[in-house]
């Protein structure tokens, strides 16, 4: 300071002012620092000019004089730009760092002072300066870092307005979309996507400005990506909401894409999505046309095969929704069934479209994963059109496929059905018999084949009767009813007869027929199924003992049957329904002995055995079963076989129930102290048992146990209230005695009320509402009413 005052013209005076400014800057005395920095600006060629200007701007920034800060930093940028162009000073790299920081502080100043609106007013006149877009981009970045998405968007909008053809314009738009999404404004984001599509699509001003090159391609890519995004977005929303309007918006985008970008790599995929949208809104004609386009216009598309497949079923849907039928003829140039050209009459043009689509698919995609489904549909339509021989041939293609198709069984039945529908009953009978033999392992298919074979025989017999050949007709009919030399057929006939009784709701006849099969053919493969079905029907008829008998007979005769477990379970339940408690108990125990590794079932049925014993009055045995349930539960879990806690909780609760009954039997009668002591001891056991049940955290039993704990407190109340009054007391003393008993009972009422209230509170918190919770509410209301006018609560010592 002395140097600047005494030698103001000294060559070191300017450096001294800079160093004094730095001193005050470090001391955050920015006003005084500004005085000294300004003195250096009168000599632009001094070596401290740029740094002084930078620190001057920074000082103004720290004082929140943002306007002066902006002005200082802009002057600095201009000076650095000028110096860089003249290359008259050294240290250009360092000055470029100052320039970068100045841009940052200008942007920051605008965000603190006036925002994008003021920045626009200030910068638009100098928009041709190369640093202006950098300032705006920095502003947007700063706003994004603060999560101020609206101002960030405004900054990008300024860039788009001032520099519509900036090389980063695609990125500006993308950033606007991301800021809208960050602000959770998806609608605005989608509106911006619409802008992007219009801005960069072919023929736009952007494409005219950049007719080729990377920016040309970047614009197109942005338009394509956003057009696809909107289409798939609307399609996804439409699927979730089942909205026709949203599907139509997706269709609009897909059509635009296909028209605008017909030869892109993903155009076939978009075309396929278009077809899907049409299909989902029920416009099957447009769907079929779009699927056809995918299959025919894009020979290299991976969607061709699927589109060709879906085209078939679009026509199928269209045929199903059509109410009119006009006869027509379809010409199949290469009929896949015969290899020849064929003209076939059809009942409508749509039926012709289905046949053509099926035929084309079979010719073009013979190895397709869907070829069996197509042949099945081909056969179905041919059958409906009365082309029974061709239909059978189509089904036979599926039947003979290797490896076997999942539709092989259905195809086998449909071959015979087509022959049957065409009146070829001898061939149908022969075919169904062959099917019954071929698919002997499939009882359902065999039953159906036997039934169809029988139907064919009936038709044969009917025709023989019409031809006046009664002997032959009788023989055929006898072969349907009984085959003395063919036990398997007899069994099947009996089984099918029972099934038919069942279908006709003649349940008693059905059950008897199933049981007849078991009696007359004890070695039959159908034995376990017949007995099981007999049991099910007997259950339906509520004939519980006979139902249990059928199930247990299955257990005895077919110990390796896959139905064994369920039959034993059903038998036990039948005994429960019949209130045959001992039989039910023994059946449950039998299950646990036969299947000790069915861990969940063992725990459940051990518990149920206890229930049955309890209902039969075998209280001690019931307790043993409940204790065994808990032992098994712990053992299985300990051995690494996690078991559901439900029945363990129930068993623990039932132990509490047994103890509760013992507890209730104790009345407070003379000798009073002795019985009171017994009552308290039993009370503790009961509460402990129920508390253990609660620990399993099973809603049913936790609420039940909590309710029972409340009832245990109330049982003490009952015992006190009903305690006999000594006979030698006078009336006043009796009244006082009753009053004292009521006082002794009051804490237990309060405890009961608290227990009920806690049970209700926890149940409501967990969304539980059952009979135990409802009973808790009832008792809570009753006790609240009783305690409304009660005497003060006794002390803890008195309560104990």
mmCIF file of N, CA, C and O in Angstrom, residues 341-401:
data_model
loop_
_atom_site.group_PDB
_atom_site.id
_atom_site.type_symbol
_atom_site.label_atom_id
_atom_site.label_comp_id
_atom_site.label_asym_id
_atom_site.label_seq_id
_atom_site.Cartn_x
_atom_site.Cartn_y
_atom_site.Cartn_z
ATOM 1 N N UNK A 341 -53.382 -79.129 -57.602
ATOM 2 C CA UNK A 341 -54.236 -77.952 -57.552
ATOM 3 C C UNK A 341 -55.667 -78.422 -57.364
ATOM 4 O O UNK A 341 -56.080 -79.454 -57.910
ATOM 5 N N UNK A 342 -56.422 -77.630 -56.582
ATOM 6 C CA UNK A 342 -57.775 -78.062 -56.269
ATOM 7 C C UNK A 342 -58.674 -76.851 -56.084
ATOM 8 O O UNK A 342 -58.248 -75.819 -55.551
ATOM 9 N N UNK A 343 -59.883 -76.965 -56.584
ATOM 10 C CA UNK A 343 -60.919 -75.956 -56.356
ATOM 11 C C UNK A 343 -61.898 -76.539 -55.346
ATOM 12 O O UNK A 343 -62.460 -77.619 -55.565
ATOM 13 N N UNK A 344 -62.100 -75.830 -54.215
ATOM 14 C CA UNK A 344 -62.917 -76.385 -53.128
ATOM 15 C C UNK A 344 -64.039 -75.413 -52.788
ATOM 16 O O UNK A 344 -63.782 -74.220 -52.544
ATOM 17 N N UNK A 345 -65.274 -75.885 -52.746
ATOM 18 C CA UNK A 345 -66.375 -75.008 -52.334
ATOM 19 C C UNK A 345 -66.279 -74.699 -50.846
ATOM 20 O O UNK A 345 -65.928 -75.570 -50.038
ATOM 21 N N UNK A 346 -66.577 -73.463 -50.483
ATOM 22 C CA UNK A 346 -66.545 -73.032 -49.076
ATOM 23 C C UNK A 346 -67.831 -72.283 -48.766
ATOM 24 O O UNK A 346 -68.523 -71.794 -49.675
ATOM 25 N N UNK A 347 -68.127 -72.169 -47.459
ATOM 26 C CA UNK A 347 -69.381 -71.513 -47.075
ATOM 27 C C UNK A 347 -69.259 -70.002 -46.965
ATOM 28 O O UNK A 347 -70.233 -69.297 -46.769
ATOM 29 N N UNK A 348 -68.014 -69.483 -47.085
ATOM 30 C CA UNK A 348 -67.809 -68.028 -47.041
ATOM 31 C C UNK A 348 -66.404 -67.716 -47.534
ATOM 32 O O UNK A 348 -65.510 -68.571 -47.452
ATOM 33 N N UNK A 349 -66.170 -66.498 -48.032
ATOM 34 C CA UNK A 349 -64.817 -66.122 -48.450
ATOM 35 C C UNK A 349 -63.810 -66.224 -47.296
ATOM 36 O O UNK A 349 -62.640 -66.539 -47.522
ATOM 37 N N UNK A 350 -64.275 -65.952 -46.060
ATOM 38 C CA UNK A 350 -63.348 -66.008 -44.918
ATOM 39 C C UNK A 350 -62.867 -67.433 -44.699
ATOM 40 O O UNK A 350 -61.687 -67.674 -44.409
ATOM 41 N N UNK A 351 -63.767 -68.403 -44.870
ATOM 42 C CA UNK A 351 -63.344 -69.805 -44.759
ATOM 43 C C UNK A 351 -62.280 -70.105 -45.807
ATOM 44 O O UNK A 351 -61.306 -70.826 -45.541
ATOM 45 N N UNK A 352 -62.450 -69.542 -46.998
ATOM 46 C CA UNK A 352 -61.439 -69.714 -48.042
ATOM 47 C C UNK A 352 -60.110 -69.091 -47.630
ATOM 48 O O UNK A 352 -59.038 -69.663 -47.891
ATOM 49 N N UNK A 353 -60.161 -67.905 -46.960
ATOM 50 C CA UNK A 353 -58.933 -67.263 -46.488
ATOM 51 C C UNK A 353 -58.225 -68.138 -45.453
ATOM 52 O O UNK A 353 -56.987 -68.232 -45.441
ATOM 53 N N UNK A 354 -58.993 -68.773 -44.572
ATOM 54 C CA UNK A 354 -58.384 -69.647 -43.562
ATOM 55 C C UNK A 354 -57.684 -70.824 -44.241
ATOM 56 O O UNK A 354 -56.532 -71.160 -43.915
ATOM 57 N N UNK A 355 -58.383 -71.463 -45.199
ATOM 58 C CA UNK A 355 -57.776 -72.597 -45.898
ATOM 59 C C UNK A 355 -56.511 -72.176 -46.627
ATOM 60 O O UNK A 355 -55.483 -72.869 -46.584
ATOM 61 N N UNK A 356 -56.573 -71.034 -47.317
ATOM 62 C CA UNK A 356 -55.405 -70.550 -48.050
ATOM 63 C C UNK A 356 -54.249 -70.268 -47.099
ATOM 64 O O UNK A 356 -53.093 -70.640 -47.368
ATOM 65 N N UNK A 357 -54.548 -69.610 -45.957
ATOM 66 C CA UNK A 357 -53.499 -69.279 -44.980
ATOM 67 C C UNK A 357 -52.886 -70.537 -44.399
ATOM 68 O O UNK A 357 -51.658 -70.629 -44.236
ATOM 69 N N UNK A 358 -53.731 -71.520 -44.054
ATOM 70 C CA UNK A 358 -53.211 -72.784 -43.521
ATOM 71 C C UNK A 358 -52.338 -73.487 -44.553
ATOM 72 O O UNK A 358 -51.252 -73.991 -44.235
ATOM 73 N N UNK A 359 -52.830 -73.533 -45.788
ATOM 74 C CA UNK A 359 -52.088 -74.219 -46.851
ATOM 75 C C UNK A 359 -50.742 -73.544 -47.095
ATOM 76 O O UNK A 359 -49.703 -74.211 -47.212
ATOM 77 N N UNK A 360 -50.743 -72.195 -47.167
ATOM 78 C CA UNK A 360 -49.498 -71.462 -47.379
ATOM 79 C C UNK A 360 -48.513 -71.727 -46.252
ATOM 80 O O UNK A 360 -47.306 -71.917 -46.481
ATOM 81 N N UNK A 361 -49.032 -71.712 -45.024
ATOM 82 C CA UNK A 361 -48.143 -71.923 -43.872
ATOM 83 C C UNK A 361 -47.497 -73.304 -43.941
ATOM 84 O O UNK A 361 -46.285 -73.449 -43.724
ATOM 85 N N UNK A 362 -48.288 -74.318 -44.226
ATOM 86 C CA UNK A 362 -47.762 -75.687 -44.272
ATOM 87 C C UNK A 362 -46.721 -75.851 -45.368
ATOM 88 O O UNK A 362 -45.755 -76.610 -45.214
ATOM 89 N N UNK A 363 -46.897 -75.132 -46.475
ATOM 90 C CA UNK A 363 -45.940 -75.213 -47.575
ATOM 91 C C UNK A 363 -44.662 -74.453 -47.252
ATOM 92 O O UNK A 363 -43.555 -74.907 -47.569
ATOM 93 N N UNK A 364 -44.803 -73.276 -46.619
ATOM 94 C CA UNK A 364 -43.652 -72.389 -46.410
ATOM 95 C C UNK A 364 -42.875 -72.714 -45.137
ATOM 96 O O UNK A 364 -41.665 -72.486 -45.067
ATOM 97 N N UNK A 365 -43.568 -73.240 -44.119
ATOM 98 C CA UNK A 365 -42.901 -73.466 -42.829
ATOM 99 C C UNK A 365 -43.145 -74.899 -42.337
ATOM 100 O O UNK A 365 -43.726 -75.109 -41.270
ATOM 101 N N UNK A 366 -42.714 -75.882 -43.086
ATOM 102 C CA UNK A 366 -43.020 -77.284 -42.697
ATOM 103 C C UNK A 366 -42.331 -77.716 -41.407
ATOM 104 O O UNK A 366 -42.755 -78.687 -40.791
ATOM 105 N N UNK A 367 -41.289 -77.019 -40.993
ATOM 106 C CA UNK A 367 -40.567 -77.382 -39.769
ATOM 107 C C UNK A 367 -40.929 -76.468 -38.599
ATOM 108 O O UNK A 367 -40.284 -76.494 -37.546
ATOM 109 N N UNK A 368 -41.951 -75.680 -38.755
ATOM 110 C CA UNK A 368 -42.319 -74.703 -37.728
ATOM 111 C C UNK A 368 -42.745 -75.384 -36.431
ATOM 112 O O UNK A 368 -43.305 -76.477 -36.425
ATOM 113 N N UNK A 369 -42.499 -74.678 -35.327
ATOM 114 C CA UNK A 369 -42.943 -75.186 -34.027
ATOM 115 C C UNK A 369 -44.461 -75.178 -33.914
ATOM 116 O O UNK A 369 -45.033 -75.832 -33.041
ATOM 117 N N UNK A 370 -45.122 -74.432 -34.836
ATOM 118 C CA UNK A 370 -46.588 -74.341 -34.793
ATOM 119 C C UNK A 370 -47.263 -75.177 -35.878
ATOM 120 O O UNK A 370 -48.476 -75.099 -36.043
ATOM 121 N N UNK A 371 -46.481 -75.970 -36.597
ATOM 122 C CA UNK A 371 -47.051 -76.686 -37.737
ATOM 123 C C UNK A 371 -48.164 -77.631 -37.302
ATOM 124 O O UNK A 371 -49.167 -77.803 -38.014
ATOM 125 N N UNK A 372 -48.032 -78.233 -36.107
ATOM 126 C CA UNK A 372 -49.078 -79.151 -35.658
ATOM 127 C C UNK A 372 -50.383 -78.401 -35.379
ATOM 128 O O UNK A 372 -51.473 -78.871 -35.721
ATOM 129 N N UNK A 373 -50.268 -77.207 -34.777
ATOM 130 C CA UNK A 373 -51.471 -76.414 -34.515
ATOM 131 C C UNK A 373 -52.162 -76.003 -35.811
ATOM 132 O O UNK A 373 -53.398 -75.989 -35.895
ATOM 133 N N UNK A 374 -51.355 -75.674 -36.820
ATOM 134 C CA UNK A 374 -51.935 -75.250 -38.102
ATOM 135 C C UNK A 374 -52.670 -76.415 -38.761
ATOM 136 O O UNK A 374 -53.798 -76.262 -39.256
ATOM 137 N N UNK A 375 -52.039 -77.587 -38.748
ATOM 138 C CA UNK A 375 -52.719 -78.756 -39.329
ATOM 139 C C UNK A 375 -53.997 -79.085 -38.562
ATOM 140 O O UNK A 375 -55.009 -79.498 -39.148
ATOM 141 N N UNK A 376 -53.972 -78.911 -37.250
ATOM 142 C CA UNK A 376 -55.186 -79.149 -36.451
ATOM 143 C C UNK A 376 -56.294 -78.183 -36.867
ATOM 144 O O UNK A 376 -57.460 -78.583 -37.030
ATOM 145 N N UNK A 377 -55.957 -76.923 -37.047
ATOM 146 C CA UNK A 377 -56.970 -75.949 -37.476
ATOM 147 C C UNK A 377 -57.406 -76.236 -38.918
ATOM 148 O O UNK A 377 -58.601 -76.110 -39.255
ATOM 149 N N UNK A 378 -56.461 -76.647 -39.756
ATOM 150 C CA UNK A 378 -56.771 -77.003 -41.145
ATOM 151 C C UNK A 378 -57.800 -78.137 -41.157
ATOM 152 O O UNK A 378 -58.834 -78.075 -41.849
ATOM 153 N N UNK A 379 -57.531 -79.183 -40.356
ATOM 154 C CA UNK A 379 -58.454 -80.301 -40.292
ATOM 155 C C UNK A 379 -59.823 -79.887 -39.773
ATOM 156 O O UNK A 379 -60.864 -80.343 -40.271
ATOM 157 N N UNK A 380 -59.839 -78.997 -38.786
ATOM 158 C CA UNK A 380 -61.109 -78.538 -38.203
ATOM 159 C C UNK A 380 -61.969 -77.829 -39.254
ATOM 160 O O UNK A 380 -63.175 -78.102 -39.376
ATOM 161 N N UNK A 381 -61.362 -76.918 -40.021
ATOM 162 C CA UNK A 381 -62.133 -76.178 -41.025
ATOM 163 C C UNK A 381 -62.582 -77.115 -42.149
ATOM 164 O O UNK A 381 -63.733 -77.035 -42.619
ATOM 165 N N UNK A 382 -61.687 -78.012 -42.577
ATOM 166 C CA UNK A 382 -62.076 -78.973 -43.617
ATOM 167 C C UNK A 382 -63.241 -79.832 -43.146
ATOM 168 O O UNK A 382 -64.179 -80.116 -43.907
ATOM 169 N N UNK A 383 -63.217 -80.232 -41.881
ATOM 170 C CA UNK A 383 -64.314 -81.034 -41.338
ATOM 171 C C UNK A 383 -65.613 -80.228 -41.333
ATOM 172 O O UNK A 383 -66.681 -80.740 -41.705
ATOM 173 N N UNK A 384 -65.533 -78.972 -40.908
ATOM 174 C CA UNK A 384 -66.724 -78.125 -40.874
ATOM 175 C C UNK A 384 -67.301 -77.906 -42.267
ATOM 176 O O UNK A 384 -68.523 -77.745 -42.428
ATOM 177 N N UNK A 385 -66.432 -77.920 -43.280
ATOM 178 C CA UNK A 385 -66.888 -77.717 -44.660
ATOM 179 C C UNK A 385 -67.355 -79.018 -45.304
ATOM 180 O O UNK A 385 -67.733 -79.035 -46.480
ATOM 181 N N UNK A 386 -67.308 -80.117 -44.540
ATOM 182 C CA UNK A 386 -67.778 -81.397 -45.073
ATOM 183 C C UNK A 386 -66.738 -82.156 -45.860
ATOM 184 O O UNK A 386 -67.061 -83.179 -46.486
ATOM 185 N N UNK A 387 -65.477 -81.697 -45.827
ATOM 186 C CA UNK A 387 -64.390 -82.383 -46.522
ATOM 187 C C UNK A 387 -63.751 -83.373 -45.545
ATOM 188 O O UNK A 387 -62.605 -83.212 -45.109
ATOM 189 N N UNK A 388 -64.491 -84.458 -45.205
ATOM 190 C CA UNK A 388 -64.109 -85.334 -44.103
ATOM 191 C C UNK A 388 -62.840 -86.140 -44.383
ATOM 192 O O UNK A 388 -61.997 -86.320 -43.493
ATOM 193 N N UNK A 389 -62.682 -86.598 -45.600
ATOM 194 C CA UNK A 389 -61.492 -87.390 -45.930
ATOM 195 C C UNK A 389 -60.248 -86.509 -45.856
ATOM 196 O O UNK A 389 -59.209 -86.905 -45.305
ATOM 197 N N UNK A 390 -60.343 -85.290 -46.437
ATOM 198 C CA UNK A 390 -59.220 -84.348 -46.363
ATOM 199 C C UNK A 390 -58.938 -83.950 -44.904
ATOM 200 O O UNK A 390 -57.778 -83.801 -44.497
ATOM 201 N N UNK A 391 -60.007 -83.778 -44.118
ATOM 202 C CA UNK A 391 -59.830 -83.426 -42.703
ATOM 203 C C UNK A 391 -59.068 -84.524 -41.979
ATOM 204 O O UNK A 391 -58.122 -84.255 -41.218
ATOM 205 N N UNK A 392 -59.470 -85.784 -42.209
ATOM 206 C CA UNK A 392 -58.773 -86.904 -41.570
ATOM 207 C C UNK A 392 -57.310 -86.947 -41.994
ATOM 208 O O UNK A 392 -56.421 -87.223 -41.172
ATOM 209 N N UNK A 393 -57.052 -86.624 -43.254
ATOM 210 C CA UNK A 393 -55.671 -86.616 -43.748
ATOM 211 C C UNK A 393 -54.849 -85.526 -43.063
ATOM 212 O O UNK A 393 -53.667 -85.722 -42.744
ATOM 213 N N UNK A 394 -55.470 -84.343 -42.858
ATOM 214 C CA UNK A 394 -54.764 -83.248 -42.170
ATOM 215 C C UNK A 394 -54.438 -83.646 -40.735
ATOM 216 O O UNK A 394 -53.315 -83.447 -40.251
ATOM 217 N N UNK A 395 -55.420 -84.228 -40.036
ATOM 218 C CA UNK A 395 -55.174 -84.667 -38.663
ATOM 219 C C UNK A 395 -54.100 -85.751 -38.616
ATOM 220 O O UNK A 395 -53.300 -85.819 -37.675
ATOM 221 N N UNK A 396 -54.074 -86.590 -39.648
ATOM 222 C CA UNK A 396 -53.109 -87.681 -39.652
ATOM 223 C C UNK A 396 -51.680 -87.152 -39.752
ATOM 224 O O UNK A 396 -50.743 -87.779 -39.245
ATOM 225 N N UNK A 397 -51.503 -85.975 -40.417
ATOM 226 C CA UNK A 397 -50.167 -85.377 -40.472
ATOM 227 C C UNK A 397 -49.661 -85.087 -39.045
ATOM 228 O O UNK A 397 -48.479 -85.272 -38.743
ATOM 229 N N UNK A 398 -50.568 -84.622 -38.196
ATOM 230 C CA UNK A 398 -50.189 -84.342 -36.803
ATOM 231 C C UNK A 398 -49.933 -85.644 -36.056
ATOM 232 O O UNK A 398 -48.954 -85.785 -35.311
ATOM 233 N N UNK A 399 -50.809 -86.600 -36.278
ATOM 234 C CA UNK A 399 -50.716 -87.881 -35.571
ATOM 235 C C UNK A 399 -49.388 -88.582 -35.860
ATOM 236 O O UNK A 399 -48.799 -89.225 -34.979
ATOM 237 N N UNK A 400 -48.867 -88.435 -37.083
ATOM 238 C CA UNK A 400 -47.662 -89.161 -37.488
ATOM 239 C C UNK A 400 -46.382 -88.371 -37.274
ATOM 240 O O UNK A 400 -45.295 -88.842 -37.613
ATOM 241 N N UNK A 401 -46.482 -87.163 -36.720
ATOM 242 C CA UNK A 401 -45.284 -86.342 -36.542
ATOM 243 C C UNK A 401 -44.307 -86.993 -35.577
ATOM 244 O O UNK A 401 -44.694 -87.622 -34.596
#
